[in-house]
Coordinates of C-alpha atoms in Angstrom, one line a residue:
X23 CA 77.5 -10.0 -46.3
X24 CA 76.4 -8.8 -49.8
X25 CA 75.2 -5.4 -50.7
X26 CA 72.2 -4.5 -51.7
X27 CA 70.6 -1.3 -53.0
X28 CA 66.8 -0.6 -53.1
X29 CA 65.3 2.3 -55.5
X30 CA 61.9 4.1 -53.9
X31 CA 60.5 4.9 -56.8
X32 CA 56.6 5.4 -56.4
X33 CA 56.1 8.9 -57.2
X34 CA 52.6 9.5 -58.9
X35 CA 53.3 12.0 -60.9
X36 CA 51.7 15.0 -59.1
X37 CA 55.2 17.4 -58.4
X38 CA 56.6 18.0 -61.9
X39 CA 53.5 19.2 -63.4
X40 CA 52.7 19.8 -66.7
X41 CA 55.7 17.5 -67.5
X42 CA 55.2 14.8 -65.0
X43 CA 51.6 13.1 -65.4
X44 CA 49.8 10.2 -63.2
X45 CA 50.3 7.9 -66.4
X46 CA 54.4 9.0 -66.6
X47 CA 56.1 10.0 -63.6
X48 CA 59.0 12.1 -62.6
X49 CA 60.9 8.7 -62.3
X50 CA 60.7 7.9 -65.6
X51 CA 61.3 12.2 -67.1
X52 CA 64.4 12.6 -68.9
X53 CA 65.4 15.9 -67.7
X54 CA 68.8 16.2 -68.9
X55 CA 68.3 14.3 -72.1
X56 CA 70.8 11.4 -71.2
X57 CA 68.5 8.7 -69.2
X58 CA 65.2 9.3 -67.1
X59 CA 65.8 9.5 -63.7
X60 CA 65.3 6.1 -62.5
X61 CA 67.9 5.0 -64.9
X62 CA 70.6 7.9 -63.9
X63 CA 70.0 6.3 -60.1
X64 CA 70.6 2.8 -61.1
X65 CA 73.7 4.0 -62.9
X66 CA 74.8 5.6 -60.5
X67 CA 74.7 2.7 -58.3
X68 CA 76.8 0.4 -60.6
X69 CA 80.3 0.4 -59.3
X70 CA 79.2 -0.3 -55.6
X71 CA 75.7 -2.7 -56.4
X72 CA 75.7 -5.5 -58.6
X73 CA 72.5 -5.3 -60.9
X74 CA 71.1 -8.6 -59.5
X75 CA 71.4 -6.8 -55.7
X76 CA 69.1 -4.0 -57.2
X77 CA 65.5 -3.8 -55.9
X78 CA 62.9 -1.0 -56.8
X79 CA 60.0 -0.6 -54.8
X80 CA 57.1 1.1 -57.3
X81 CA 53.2 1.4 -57.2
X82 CA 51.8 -1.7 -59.3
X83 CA 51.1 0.9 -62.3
X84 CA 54.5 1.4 -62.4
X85 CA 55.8 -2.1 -62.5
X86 CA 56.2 -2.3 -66.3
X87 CA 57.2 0.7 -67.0
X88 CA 60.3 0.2 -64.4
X89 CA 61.3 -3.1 -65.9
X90 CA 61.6 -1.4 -69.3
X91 CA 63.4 1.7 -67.8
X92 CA 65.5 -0.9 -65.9
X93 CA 66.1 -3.9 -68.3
X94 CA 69.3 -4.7 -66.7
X95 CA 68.1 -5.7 -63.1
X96 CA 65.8 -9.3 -62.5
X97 CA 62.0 -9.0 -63.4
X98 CA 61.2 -10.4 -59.9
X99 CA 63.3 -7.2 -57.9
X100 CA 60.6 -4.8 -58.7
X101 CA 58.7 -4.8 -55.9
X102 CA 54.7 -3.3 -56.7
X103 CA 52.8 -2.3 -54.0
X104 CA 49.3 -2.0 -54.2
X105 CA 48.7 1.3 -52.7
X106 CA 51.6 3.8 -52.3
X107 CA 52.1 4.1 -48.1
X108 CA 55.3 6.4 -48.7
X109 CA 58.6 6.1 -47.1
X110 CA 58.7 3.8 -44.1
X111 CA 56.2 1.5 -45.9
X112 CA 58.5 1.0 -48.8
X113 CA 61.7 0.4 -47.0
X114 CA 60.0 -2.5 -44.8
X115 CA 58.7 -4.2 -47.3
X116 CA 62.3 -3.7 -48.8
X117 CA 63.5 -5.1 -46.1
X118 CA 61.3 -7.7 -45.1
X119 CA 62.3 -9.0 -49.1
X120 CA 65.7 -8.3 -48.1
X121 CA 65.6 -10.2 -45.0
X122 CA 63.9 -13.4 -46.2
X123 CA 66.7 -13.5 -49.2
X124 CA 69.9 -12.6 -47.0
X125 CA 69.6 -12.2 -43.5
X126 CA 73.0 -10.5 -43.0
X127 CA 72.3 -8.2 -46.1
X128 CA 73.3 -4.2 -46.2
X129 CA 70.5 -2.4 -47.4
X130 CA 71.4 1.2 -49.3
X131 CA 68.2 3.1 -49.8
X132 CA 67.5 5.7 -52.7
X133 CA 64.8 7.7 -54.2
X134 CA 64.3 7.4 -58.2
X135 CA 64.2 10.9 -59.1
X136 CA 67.2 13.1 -56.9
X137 CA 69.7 14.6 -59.5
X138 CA 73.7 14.6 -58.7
X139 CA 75.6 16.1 -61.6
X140 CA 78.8 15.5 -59.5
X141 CA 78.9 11.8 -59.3

């Protein structure tokens, strides 16, 4: 039974206003000046989830921009969706990928853009 950790990342860039913007997300802000958010998730992740069990589910005008945030994980885990269909959407397609890869997976579930100082 491998682990697996998925990333909901398909924020559109409407709650951080002025700094967040449709074209660059709160996902992708730097707000402490270390790593954008995405990438302070994912690093968060590393001692429990290898970087090949990492999946992020992102709106397809996202898709680039999380592969350069996320060089580290496999092209072919970020998972667009054509229209953002919020939180239940995004975990089942997750987990229908999940599923069809590793039917006795354990699927963790994150959003892209909480902050934890106290790892």
């Amino acid at each position: 039974m491998a682990l697996y950790a998925v990333i909901m990342a398909g924020g559109v860039g409407s709650r951080f206003w002025p700094s967040s913007r449709r074209a660059h997300p709160k996902q992708f802000l730097d707000v402490f000046g270390e790593a954008s958010m995405i990438q302070n998730t994912f690093a968060r992740l590393q001692p429990l989830v290898e970087p090949e069990n990492v999946f992020v589910v992102t709106n397809t005008d996202y898709a680039s921009k999380t592969r350069e945030h996320l060089p580290a994980i496999p092209a072919e885990n970020v998972l667009a969706e054509p229209v953002a269909r919020n939180t239940a959407p995004c975990v089942a397609l997750a987990a229908a990928r999940l599923h069809a890869l590793d039917p006795d997976a354990t699927m963790i579930v994150l959003p892209a853009d909480h902050v934890i100082t106290n790892v």
